[in-house]
Amino acid sequence: MSFTEILDRTDISRLVETIAGTSTSQVEAVLGKAEVNFSDFLALLSPAGENYLEEMAEQAQAITLRRFGRVILLYAPLYLSNVCSNSCVYCGFNVTRDVPRITLDIDEILSEAAHLKKWGFGHVLLVSGEAPKVLPVARLREIIQALSLDFPSLSLEIYPLSGPAYAQMAEAGADGLTLYQETYDRQVYASVHPRGKKRDFNWRLEAVERAGDVGFRRIGIGSLLGLNDWRWEGIALALHADYLMKRYWQTQITISFPRLRNIPGDFQPAYPVNDTSLVQLMLALRLFLNDAGFVISTREPASLRDHLIPLCVTQMSAGSRTEPGGYRHPVQEGAQFVVEDQRWPEEVAAAILKSGYEPVWKDWDYVMHEGSEHADHHKRDVQGSV
Amino acid sequence: MSKKPQDSLVIAGRSFRSRLLLGTGKFSSSSVMREAVDASGSEIVTVALRRVDLENPQDDMLTALQGGDFLLLPNTSGARDGEEAVRLAKLARASGMDPWIKLEVTPDPRYLLPDPVETLKAAEILIADGFTVLPYINADPILAKKLEDAGCATVMPLGSPIGTNKGLRTRDSIGLIIENSSVPVVADAGLGAPSHAAEAMEMGADAVLVNTAIATAEDPIRMALAFKQGVEAGREAFLAGIPTEGITARASSPLTGFLRK
């Protein structure tokens, strides 16, 4: 059964109404528990739960330390193209926006990658818009193969692919897929995605399942916070992550918390999410989903990111440029979103250390890319030296 | 008082004085990790191959572990099946590390529970290829015997799932493994306090492996020392012969006293 069925038969709006009446004593009863179930999670997410953020933070910290330790995994996005046929109202790559459209060729991509490698990144996220014409599957394959010589972990954040196409990506050496549903509410989804292939809600939602079916090792999900009531989205995220963790039990599931902040153009989010709500959402999800990786990107300002480190974050991007080619030639034009945390990767790493955590640049290995060009390359080395 | 005979842990013909093995993940920095290793007195320190860059002489973790009086034991953490574990092991050997491998095949990233079928398969392949294999397993006495028969140098049953700090929840099964094993038994995973480590040693485990409880303690260096002492106390108690617990109270007048009248 696909998650679309679970989503469609769950009355999330009714759950949101119900938890509006959750009492403080109900929240307190949950705080003493070692295992937080779904209804406990709802209590933590409730308006009453907001009064217990400190208690929740203490538990979230303890859980995250036990499971992940005092470490933060660092990654960097590499934007391949800002060409996009969609018209997401909140996005800088929106087809109707008059910005220079750039698609990097292999040499340009390798040159961007050289910067990331020099800074120490082992984990890279390849990003593009809905651009199957300029970045068809065969092209993506070539790019992954070329980069897998330099990075032990490559993830994709690109337009949804078919199952066989995901299989080709995995074979070429990609191990992760990040794909935000943006919002799990079909009506809101339709209103913010007026044109393009992205209008197909189910095609997007089921993409992570197609990737899970072909053995992707890491799957990242997320709601774009600000498009819809964050409690509604939090419930959907909890259900989605729980579903994925049970069905793809060999895959690491991560949740990102992208928040609409400074957007190119004149879009204003209908449901702005403040820091307190963001923290409550993260803490409630952590108490329910002890084993999910939690990701905070450079969309958030440095000071907030630093404060979130000891709560429940496990991964952070650093030094990000969100315009294609931006590592070699930083420009603001043609960026997907405004990067708030503008620190250099080494500055972010220093801040992580200062918080009492170790920045980790490599947590995967080439030889784990089964059948990939790069694994073969390394295998030759290994066999040659035996 | 006579001098105590040397009490060594012997794995594959190699002697170690310390019976505490240390994992190097989850520490707040490589320097804290190294200080904890030193404080623990550990002579076998395990490092995840996926975390280190063997081709990079400046690798942070490997640099921090240089110049120590301990065996660096690479592990295959993250391997989803036997084949991946074998590839990782060969990578380590090819880079010049000792051909010793802590075999971990943990297909689920949530509880990191070991896959018995793939572990046995990988162990057979690696042993045939000349590796000294120390497999991480669930506390399954039959699997332990099969791995021993296959030629593993130790068996490393878990006390409870990695990182849970729950202690020896598999106590009875570990007891059976200790009773029946002719290779060293290392209690691995889930030991959250020095008392858990002492408990394993009192039962007759040959050694314990600890990581999370030390790495995530408020003061990892002090905790490393506490585990060292816990392991030593447990070992001494085992060697001293722990008196068995009384099961019932003794009747004040013997029930069979009349027989002697």
PDB file of C-alpha atoms in Angstrom, chain B:
ATOM      1  CA  MET B   1      51.704 -11.939  49.224  1.00  0.00           C
ATOM      2  CA  SER B   2      52.488 -13.758  46.028  1.00  0.00           C
ATOM      3  CA  LYS B   3      52.476 -11.893  42.770  1.00  0.00           C
ATOM      4  CA  LYS B   4      49.304 -12.427  40.755  1.00  0.00           C
ATOM      5  CA  PRO B   5      49.805 -14.418  37.557  1.00  0.00           C
ATOM      6  CA  GLN B   6      49.472 -12.360  34.391  1.00  0.00           C
ATOM      7  CA  ASP B   7      45.816 -12.306  33.331  1.00  0.00           C
ATOM      8  CA  SER B   8      45.795 -11.655  29.612  1.00  0.00           C
ATOM      9  CA  LEU B   9      43.094 -11.551  27.005  1.00  0.00           C
ATOM     10  CA  VAL B  10      44.336 -13.581  24.041  1.00  0.00           C
ATOM     11  CA  ILE B  11      42.712 -13.082  20.659  1.00  0.00           C
ATOM     12  CA  ALA B  12      44.105 -14.991  17.682  1.00  0.00           C
ATOM     13  CA  GLY B  13      47.406 -15.464  19.471  1.00  0.00           C
ATOM     14  CA  ARG B  14      47.792 -11.821  20.382  1.00  0.00           C
ATOM     15  CA  SER B  15      47.837 -10.829  24.065  1.00  0.00           C
ATOM     16  CA  PHE B  16      46.149  -7.810  25.580  1.00  0.00           C
ATOM     17  CA  ARG B  17      46.226  -6.697  29.199  1.00  0.00           C
ATOM     18  CA  SER B  18      43.116  -4.545  28.922  1.00  0.00           C
ATOM     19  CA  ARG B  19      39.743  -6.209  28.581  1.00  0.00           C
ATOM     20  CA  LEU B  20      37.956  -3.044  27.574  1.00  0.00           C
ATOM     21  CA  LEU B  21      37.543  -2.418  23.836  1.00  0.00           C
ATOM     22  CA  LEU B  22      36.531   1.057  22.772  1.00  0.00           C
ATOM     23  CA  GLY B  23      34.457   2.384  19.888  1.00  0.00           C
ATOM     24  CA  THR B  24      35.353   5.787  18.489  1.00  0.00           C
ATOM     25  CA  GLY B  25      32.017   7.086  17.141  1.00  0.00           C
ATOM     26  CA  LYS B  26      29.716   9.709  18.654  1.00  0.00           C
ATOM     27  CA  PHE B  27      32.455  11.723  20.427  1.00  0.00           C
ATOM     28  CA  SER B  28      32.254  15.525  20.520  1.00  0.00           C
ATOM     29  CA  SER B  29      35.692  15.814  18.943  1.00  0.00           C
ATOM     30  CA  SER B  30      38.578  13.650  17.859  1.00  0.00           C
ATOM     31  CA  SER B  31      40.745  15.028  20.650  1.00  0.00           C
ATOM     32  CA  VAL B  32      38.197  14.146  23.342  1.00  0.00           C
ATOM     33  CA  MET B  33      37.934  10.706  21.759  1.00  0.00           C
ATOM     34  CA  ARG B  34      41.689  10.206  21.962  1.00  0.00           C
ATOM     35  CA  GLU B  35      41.833  11.344  25.582  1.00  0.00           C
ATOM     36  CA  ALA B  36      39.047   8.925  26.445  1.00  0.00           C
ATOM     37  CA  VAL B  37      40.889   6.107  24.671  1.00  0.00           C
ATOM     38  CA  ASP B  38      43.994   6.866  26.684  1.00  0.00           C
ATOM     39  CA  ALA B  39      42.073   7.100  29.963  1.00  0.00           C
ATOM     40  CA  SER B  40      40.361   3.774  29.298  1.00  0.00           C
ATOM     41  CA  GLY B  41      43.649   1.921  28.953  1.00  0.00           C
ATOM     42  CA  SER B  42      42.072   0.133  26.017  1.00  0.00           C
ATOM     43  CA  GLU B  43      44.392  -1.805  23.728  1.00  0.00           C
ATOM     44  CA  ILE B  44      41.848  -2.471  21.000  1.00  0.00           C
ATOM     45  CA  VAL B  45      40.162   0.543  19.483  1.00  0.00           C
ATOM     46  CA  THR B  46      37.623   0.123  16.730  1.00  0.00           C
ATOM     47  CA  VAL B  47      37.013   2.641  13.974  1.00  0.00           C
ATOM     48  CA  ALA B  48      34.235   2.742  11.357  1.00  0.00           C
ATOM     49  CA  LEU B  49      35.711   2.518   7.878  1.00  0.00           C
ATOM     50  CA  ARG B  50      32.907   4.637   6.480  1.00  0.00           C
ATOM     51  CA  ARG B  51      33.906   7.478   8.796  1.00  0.00           C
ATOM     52  CA  VAL B  52      37.566   7.615   7.823  1.00  0.00           C
ATOM     53  CA  ASP B  53      39.273   8.526   4.593  1.00  0.00           C
ATOM     54  CA  LEU B  54      42.057   5.992   4.260  1.00  0.00           C
ATOM     55  CA  GLU B  55      43.500   7.797   1.270  1.00  0.00           C
ATOM     56  CA  ASN B  56      43.861  11.041   3.178  1.00  0.00           C
ATOM     57  CA  PRO B  57      46.920  11.232   5.439  1.00  0.00           C
ATOM     58  CA  GLN B  58      45.320  14.230   7.194  1.00  0.00           C
ATOM     59  CA  ASP B  59      42.141  12.367   8.123  1.00  0.00           C
ATOM     60  CA  ASP B  60      41.018  13.860  11.419  1.00  0.00           C
ATOM     61  CA  MET B  61      40.084  10.652  13.179  1.00  0.00           C
ATOM     62  CA  LEU B  62      43.053   8.613  12.000  1.00  0.00           C
ATOM     63  CA  THR B  63      45.428  11.421  12.893  1.00  0.00           C
ATOM     64  CA  ALA B  64      43.954  11.586  16.397  1.00  0.00           C
ATOM     65  CA  LEU B  65      44.525   7.851  16.812  1.00  0.00           C
ATOM     66  CA  GLN B  66      48.174   7.909  15.763  1.00  0.00           C
ATOM     67  CA  GLY B  67      50.977   6.858  18.073  1.00  0.00           C
ATOM     68  CA  GLY B  68      48.844   4.919  20.527  1.00  0.00           C
ATOM     69  CA  ASP B  69      49.709   1.677  22.252  1.00  0.00           C
ATOM     70  CA  PHE B  70      46.641  -0.080  20.890  1.00  0.00           C
ATOM     71  CA  LEU B  71      45.453  -2.113  17.948  1.00  0.00           C
ATOM     72  CA  LEU B  72      43.338  -0.126  15.511  1.00  0.00           C
ATOM     73  CA  LEU B  73      40.495  -2.477  14.634  1.00  0.00           C
ATOM     74  CA  PRO B  74      38.516  -1.365  11.573  1.00  0.00           C
ATOM     75  CA  ASN B  75      34.796  -2.168  11.537  1.00  0.00           C
ATOM     76  CA  THR B  76      32.342  -2.556   8.688  1.00  0.00           C
ATOM     77  CA  SER B  77      29.577  -0.483  10.275  1.00  0.00           C
ATOM     78  CA  GLY B  78      26.947   0.529   7.732  1.00  0.00           C
ATOM     79  CA  ALA B  79      27.369  -2.573   5.586  1.00  0.00           C
ATOM     80  CA  ARG B  80      23.957  -3.774   4.512  1.00  0.00           C
ATOM     81  CA  ASP B  81      25.025  -7.240   3.446  1.00  0.00           C
ATOM     82  CA  GLY B  82      27.983  -9.572   3.579  1.00  0.00           C
ATOM     83  CA  GLU B  83      29.308  -8.465   0.238  1.00  0.00           C
ATOM     84  CA  GLU B  84      29.588  -4.824   1.326  1.00  0.00           C
ATOM     85  CA  ALA B  85      31.285  -5.866   4.543  1.00  0.00           C
ATOM     86  CA  VAL B  86      33.823  -7.902   2.592  1.00  0.00           C
ATOM     87  CA  ARG B  87      34.507  -4.941   0.293  1.00  0.00           C
ATOM     88  CA  LEU B  88      35.070  -2.649   3.281  1.00  0.00           C
ATOM     89  CA  ALA B  89      37.387  -5.156   4.953  1.00  0.00           C
ATOM     90  CA  LYS B  90      39.485  -5.500   1.820  1.00  0.00           C
ATOM     91  CA  LEU B  91      39.661  -1.749   1.468  1.00  0.00           C
ATOM     92  CA  ALA B  92      41.105  -1.506   4.987  1.00  0.00           C
ATOM     93  CA  ARG B  93      43.689  -4.193   4.369  1.00  0.00           C
ATOM     94  CA  ALA B  94      44.648  -2.690   1.023  1.00  0.00           C
ATOM     95  CA  SER B  95      45.391   0.586   2.777  1.00  0.00           C
ATOM     96  CA  GLY B  96      47.920  -1.123   5.021  1.00  0.00           C
ATOM     97  CA  MET B  97      45.904  -1.839   8.163  1.00  0.00           C
ATOM     98  CA  ASP B  98      46.328  -5.143  10.011  1.00  0.00           C
ATOM     99  CA  PRO B  99      44.097  -7.823   8.492  1.00  0.00           C
ATOM    100  CA  TRP B 100      41.849  -7.769  11.547  1.00  0.00           C
ATOM    101  CA  ILE B 101      38.236  -6.827  11.056  1.00  0.00           C
ATOM    102  CA  LYS B 102      35.306  -6.246  13.356  1.00  0.00           C
ATOM    103  CA  LEU B 103      32.547  -7.623  11.201  1.00  0.00           C
ATOM    104  CA  GLU B 104      29.300  -5.668  11.447  1.00  0.00           C
ATOM    105  CA  VAL B 105      26.472  -6.356   9.027  1.00  0.00           C
ATOM    106  CA  THR B 106      23.589  -4.178  10.111  1.00  0.00           C
ATOM    107  CA  PRO B 107      20.952  -3.884   7.401  1.00  0.00           C
ATOM    108  CA  ASP B 108      18.593  -1.676   9.413  1.00  0.00           C
ATOM    109  CA  PRO B 109      19.826   1.813  10.175  1.00  0.00           C
ATOM    110  CA  ARG B 110      17.427   2.155  13.135  1.00  0.00           C
ATOM    111  CA  TYR B 111      18.452  -0.436  15.704  1.00  0.00           C
ATOM    112  CA  LEU B 112      21.656  -1.504  13.934  1.00  0.00           C
ATOM    113  CA  LEU B 113      20.867  -5.134  14.693  1.00  0.00           C
ATOM    114  CA  PRO B 114      23.251  -7.643  13.125  1.00  0.00           C
ATOM    115  CA  ASP B 115      22.126  -9.886  10.267  1.00  0.00           C
ATOM    116  CA  PRO B 116      23.094 -13.434  11.299  1.00  0.00           C
ATOM    117  CA  VAL B 117      22.914 -14.977   7.817  1.00  0.00           C
ATOM    118  CA  GLU B 118      25.022 -12.337   6.077  1.00  0.00           C
ATOM    119  CA  THR B 119      27.462 -12.146   9.005  1.00  0.00           C
ATOM    120  CA  LEU B 120      28.198 -15.865   8.789  1.00  0.00           C
ATOM    121  CA  LYS B 121      28.582 -15.678   5.006  1.00  0.00           C
ATOM    122  CA  ALA B 122      30.968 -12.737   5.196  1.00  0.00           C
ATOM    123  CA  ALA B 123      32.937 -14.342   8.034  1.00  0.00           C
ATOM    124  CA  GLU B 124      33.552 -17.466   5.946  1.00  0.00           C
ATOM    125  CA  ILE B 125      34.733 -15.421   2.959  1.00  0.00           C
ATOM    126  CA  LEU B 126      37.014 -13.207   5.047  1.00  0.00           C
ATOM    127  CA  ILE B 127      38.538 -16.056   7.028  1.00  0.00           C
ATOM    128  CA  ALA B 128      39.286 -17.937   3.789  1.00  0.00           C
ATOM    129  CA  ASP B 129      40.987 -14.757   2.613  1.00  0.00           C
ATOM    130  CA  GLY B 130      43.254 -14.616   5.666  1.00  0.00           C
ATOM    131  CA  PHE B 131      41.438 -12.109   7.874  1.00  0.00           C
ATOM    132  CA  THR B 132      41.145 -12.321  11.640  1.00  0.00           C
ATOM    133  CA  VAL B 133      37.424 -11.851  12.106  1.00  0.00           C
ATOM    134  CA  LEU B 134      35.633 -10.542  15.201  1.00  0.00           C
ATOM    135  CA  PRO B 135      31.914 -10.671  14.435  1.00  0.00           C
ATOM    136  CA  TYR B 136      29.209  -8.539  16.072  1.00  0.00           C
ATOM    137  CA  ILE B 137      26.171 -10.747  16.653  1.00  0.00           C
ATOM    138  CA  ASN B 138      22.917 -10.988  18.461  1.00  0.00           C
ATOM    139  CA  ALA B 139      23.189 -13.115  21.581  1.00  0.00           C
ATOM    140  CA  ASP B 140      22.455 -16.319  19.687  1.00  0.00           C
ATOM    141  CA  PRO B 141      24.373 -19.299  21.112  1.00  0.00           C
ATOM    142  CA  ILE B 142      23.994 -21.444  17.980  1.00  0.00           C
ATOM    143  CA  LEU B 143      25.211 -18.673  15.700  1.00  0.00           C
ATOM    144  CA  ALA B 144      28.130 -18.135  18.078  1.00  0.00           C
ATOM    145  CA  LYS B 145      29.129 -21.789  17.715  1.00  0.00           C
ATOM    146  CA  LYS B 146      28.795 -21.679  13.931  1.00  0.00           C
ATOM    147  CA  LEU B 147      31.012 -18.594  13.754  1.00  0.00           C
ATOM    148  CA  GLU B 148      33.524 -20.242  16.029  1.00  0.00           C
ATOM    149  CA  ASP B 149      33.498 -23.340  13.799  1.00  0.00           C
ATOM    150  CA  ALA B 150      34.029 -21.089  10.790  1.00  0.00           C
ATOM    151  CA  GLY B 151      37.220 -19.825  12.417  1.00  0.00           C
ATOM    152  CA  CYS B 152      36.254 -16.488  13.956  1.00  0.00           C
ATOM    153  CA  ALA B 153      38.715 -15.153  16.526  1.00  0.00           C
ATOM    154  CA  THR B 154      35.998 -14.028  18.966  1.00  0.00           C
ATOM    155  CA  VAL B 155      32.265 -13.684  19.151  1.00  0.00           C
ATOM    156  CA  MET B 156      30.789 -10.333  20.149  1.00  0.00           C
ATOM    157  CA  PRO B 157      27.196 -10.720  21.307  1.00  0.00           C
ATOM    158  CA  LEU B 158      25.146  -7.629  22.055  1.00  0.00           C
ATOM    159  CA  GLY B 159      23.821  -6.831  25.530  1.00  0.00           C
ATOM    160  CA  SER B 160      21.035  -4.741  24.063  1.00  0.00           C
ATOM    161  CA  PRO B 161      20.719  -2.744  20.826  1.00  0.00           C
ATOM    162  CA  ILE B 162      23.522  -0.256  20.087  1.00  0.00           C
ATOM    163  CA  GLY B 163      23.196   3.059  21.842  1.00  0.00           C
ATOM    164  CA  THR B 164      20.329   2.065  24.124  1.00  0.00           C
ATOM    165  CA  ASN B 165      22.356   1.949  27.373  1.00  0.00           C
ATOM    166  CA  LYS B 166      19.990  -0.740  28.611  1.00  0.00           C
ATOM    167  CA  GLY B 167      22.658  -3.159  29.781  1.00  0.00           C
ATOM    168  CA  LEU B 168      22.645  -6.945  29.610  1.00  0.00           C
ATOM    169  CA  ARG B 169      19.087  -7.595  28.512  1.00  0.00           C
ATOM    170  CA  THR B 170      20.364 -10.727  26.764  1.00  0.00           C
ATOM    171  CA  ARG B 171      22.038 -11.951  29.950  1.00  0.00           C
ATOM    172  CA  ASP B 172      20.828 -15.542  29.867  1.00  0.00           C
ATOM    173  CA  SER B 173      21.805 -16.086  26.241  1.00  0.00           C
ATOM    174  CA  ILE B 174      25.192 -14.447  26.772  1.00  0.00           C
ATOM    175  CA  GLY B 175      25.626 -16.823  29.695  1.00  0.00           C
ATOM    176  CA  LEU B 176      25.070 -19.781  27.361  1.00  0.00           C
ATOM    177  CA  ILE B 177      27.527 -18.367  24.846  1.00  0.00           C
ATOM    178  CA  ILE B 178      30.186 -17.930  27.548  1.00  0.00           C
ATOM    179  CA  GLU B 179      29.561 -21.443  28.826  1.00  0.00           C
ATOM    180  CA  ASN B 180      29.918 -23.037  25.385  1.00  0.00           C
ATOM    181  CA  SER B 181      32.474 -20.895  23.653  1.00  0.00           C
ATOM    182  CA  SER B 182      36.114 -21.737  23.148  1.00  0.00           C
ATOM    183  CA  VAL B 183      36.985 -18.366  21.641  1.00  0.00           C
ATOM    184  CA  PRO B 184      36.897 -15.143  23.678  1.00  0.00           C
ATOM    185  CA  VAL B 185      33.428 -13.692  24.217  1.00  0.00           C
ATOM    186  CA  VAL B 186      33.240  -9.909  24.048  1.00  0.00           C
ATOM    187  CA  ALA B 187      30.003  -8.354  25.299  1.00  0.00           C
ATOM    188  CA  ASP B 188      29.303  -5.597  22.794  1.00  0.00           C
ATOM    189  CA  ALA B 189      26.647  -2.898  22.522  1.00  0.00           C
ATOM    190  CA  GLY B 190      24.077  -1.547  24.917  1.00  0.00           C
ATOM    191  CA  LEU B 191      26.331  -1.351  27.996  1.00  0.00           C
ATOM    192  CA  GLY B 192      25.282   1.973  29.504  1.00  0.00           C
ATOM    193  CA  ALA B 193      27.116   2.027  32.838  1.00  0.00           C
ATOM    194  CA  PRO B 194      30.295   0.598  34.363  1.00  0.00           C
ATOM    195  CA  SER B 195      28.074  -1.699  36.458  1.00  0.00           C
ATOM    196  CA  HIS B 196      26.792  -3.278  33.224  1.00  0.00           C
ATOM    197  CA  ALA B 197      30.372  -3.887  32.115  1.00  0.00           C
ATOM    198  CA  ALA B 198      31.243  -5.307  35.540  1.00  0.00           C
ATOM    199  CA  GLU B 199      28.198  -7.576  35.351  1.00  0.00           C
ATOM    200  CA  ALA B 200      29.338  -9.007  32.015  1.00  0.00           C
ATOM    201  CA  MET B 201      32.838  -9.582  33.351  1.00  0.00           C
ATOM    202  CA  GLU B 202      31.544 -11.198  36.554  1.00  0.00           C
ATOM    203  CA  MET B 203      29.588 -13.629  34.385  1.00  0.00           C
ATOM    204  CA  GLY B 204      32.821 -14.652  32.708  1.00  0.00           C
ATOM    205  CA  ALA B 205      32.834 -12.583  29.534  1.00  0.00           C
ATOM    206  CA  ASP B 206      36.416 -12.213  28.336  1.00  0.00           C
ATOM    207  CA  ALA B 207      36.052  -8.545  27.474  1.00  0.00           C
ATOM    208  CA  VAL B 208      33.509  -5.825  26.735  1.00  0.00           C
ATOM    209  CA  LEU B 209      33.232  -3.185  24.030  1.00  0.00           C
ATOM    210  CA  VAL B 210      31.855   0.241  24.934  1.00  0.00           C
ATOM    211  CA  ASN B 211      31.209   3.336  22.861  1.00  0.00           C
ATOM    212  CA  THR B 212      27.991   5.346  23.322  1.00  0.00           C
ATOM    213  CA  ALA B 213      28.043   5.365  27.123  1.00  0.00           C
ATOM    214  CA  ILE B 214      31.515   6.899  27.157  1.00  0.00           C
ATOM    215  CA  ALA B 215      31.205   9.143  24.080  1.00  0.00           C
ATOM    216  CA  THR B 216      27.968  10.784  25.185  1.00  0.00           C
ATOM    217  CA  ALA B 217      28.738  11.113  28.909  1.00  0.00           C
ATOM    218  CA  GLU B 218      29.022  14.616  30.356  1.00  0.00           C
ATOM    219  CA  ASP B 219      32.686  13.872  30.983  1.00  0.00           C
ATOM    220  CA  PRO B 220      33.783  11.162  28.524  1.00  0.00           C
ATOM    221  CA  ILE B 221      37.322  10.943  29.879  1.00  0.00           C
ATOM    222  CA  ARG B 222      36.177  10.347  33.434  1.00  0.00           C
ATOM    223  CA  MET B 223      33.601   7.840  32.193  1.00  0.00           C
ATOM    224  CA  ALA B 224      36.307   6.002  30.246  1.00  0.00           C
ATOM    225  CA  LEU B 225      38.235   5.601  33.480  1.00  0.00           C
ATOM    226  CA  ALA B 226      35.074   4.484  35.287  1.00  0.00           C
ATOM    227  CA  PHE B 227      34.518   1.762  32.677  1.00  0.00           C
ATOM    228  CA  LYS B 228      38.133   0.689  32.956  1.00  0.00           C
ATOM    229  CA  GLN B 229      37.668   0.236  36.690  1.00  0.00           C
ATOM    230  CA  GLY B 230      34.297  -1.479  36.234  1.00  0.00           C
ATOM    231  CA  VAL B 231      35.814  -3.981  33.832  1.00  0.00           C
ATOM    232  CA  GLU B 232      38.765  -4.622  36.143  1.00  0.00           C
ATOM    233  CA  ALA B 233      36.520  -5.049  39.184  1.00  0.00           C
ATOM    234  CA  GLY B 234      34.257  -7.451  37.317  1.00  0.00           C
ATOM    235  CA  ARG B 235      37.213  -9.474  36.060  1.00  0.00           C
ATOM    236  CA  GLU B 236      38.806  -9.664  39.516  1.00  0.00           C
ATOM    237  CA  ALA B 237      35.483 -10.795  40.997  1.00  0.00           C
ATOM    238  CA  PHE B 238      35.139 -13.491  38.350  1.00  0.00           C
ATOM    239  CA  LEU B 239      38.661 -14.748  39.029  1.00  0.00           C
ATOM    240  CA  ALA B 240      38.109 -14.591  42.784  1.00  0.00           C
ATOM    241  CA  GLY B 241      35.042 -16.793  42.461  1.00  0.00           C
ATOM    242  CA  ILE B 242      31.848 -15.049  43.397  1.00  0.00           C
ATOM    243  CA  PRO B 243      29.967 -16.857  46.185  1.00  0.00           C
ATOM    244  CA  THR B 244      26.597 -18.038  44.950  1.00  0.00           C
ATOM    245  CA  GLU B 245      23.540 -16.288  46.290  1.00  0.00           C
ATOM    246  CA  GLY B 246      21.563 -18.075  49.000  1.00  0.00           C
ATOM    247  CA  ILE B 247      18.244 -19.238  47.614  1.00  0.00           C
ATOM    248  CA  THR B 248      16.295 -19.826  50.874  1.00  0.00           C
ATOM    249  CA  ALA B 249      16.778 -19.087  54.535  1.00  0.00           C
ATOM    250  CA  ARG B 250      18.266 -21.892  56.631  1.00  0.00           C
ATOM    251  CA  ALA B 251      15.858 -23.532  59.049  1.00  0.00           C
ATOM    252  CA  SER B 252      17.045 -22.853  62.629  1.00  0.00           C
ATOM    253  CA  SER B 253      16.852 -26.523  63.530  1.00  0.00           C
ATOM    254  CA  PRO B 254      18.099 -28.747  60.719  1.00  0.00           C
ATOM    255  CA  LEU B 255      15.339 -30.630  58.917  1.00  0.00           C
ATOM    256  CA  THR B 256      17.442 -33.771  58.744  1.00  0.00           C
ATOM    257  CA  GLY B 257      19.055 -33.376  62.160  1.00  0.00           C
ATOM    258  CA  PHE B 258      17.096 -36.347  63.481  1.00  0.00           C
ATOM    259  CA  LEU B 259      19.110 -38.651  61.228  1.00  0.00           C
ATOM    260  CA  ARG B 260      22.225 -37.961  63.270  1.00  0.00           C
ATOM    261  CA  LYS B 261      20.644 -38.626  66.602  1.00  0.00           C
TER     262      LYS B 261
END
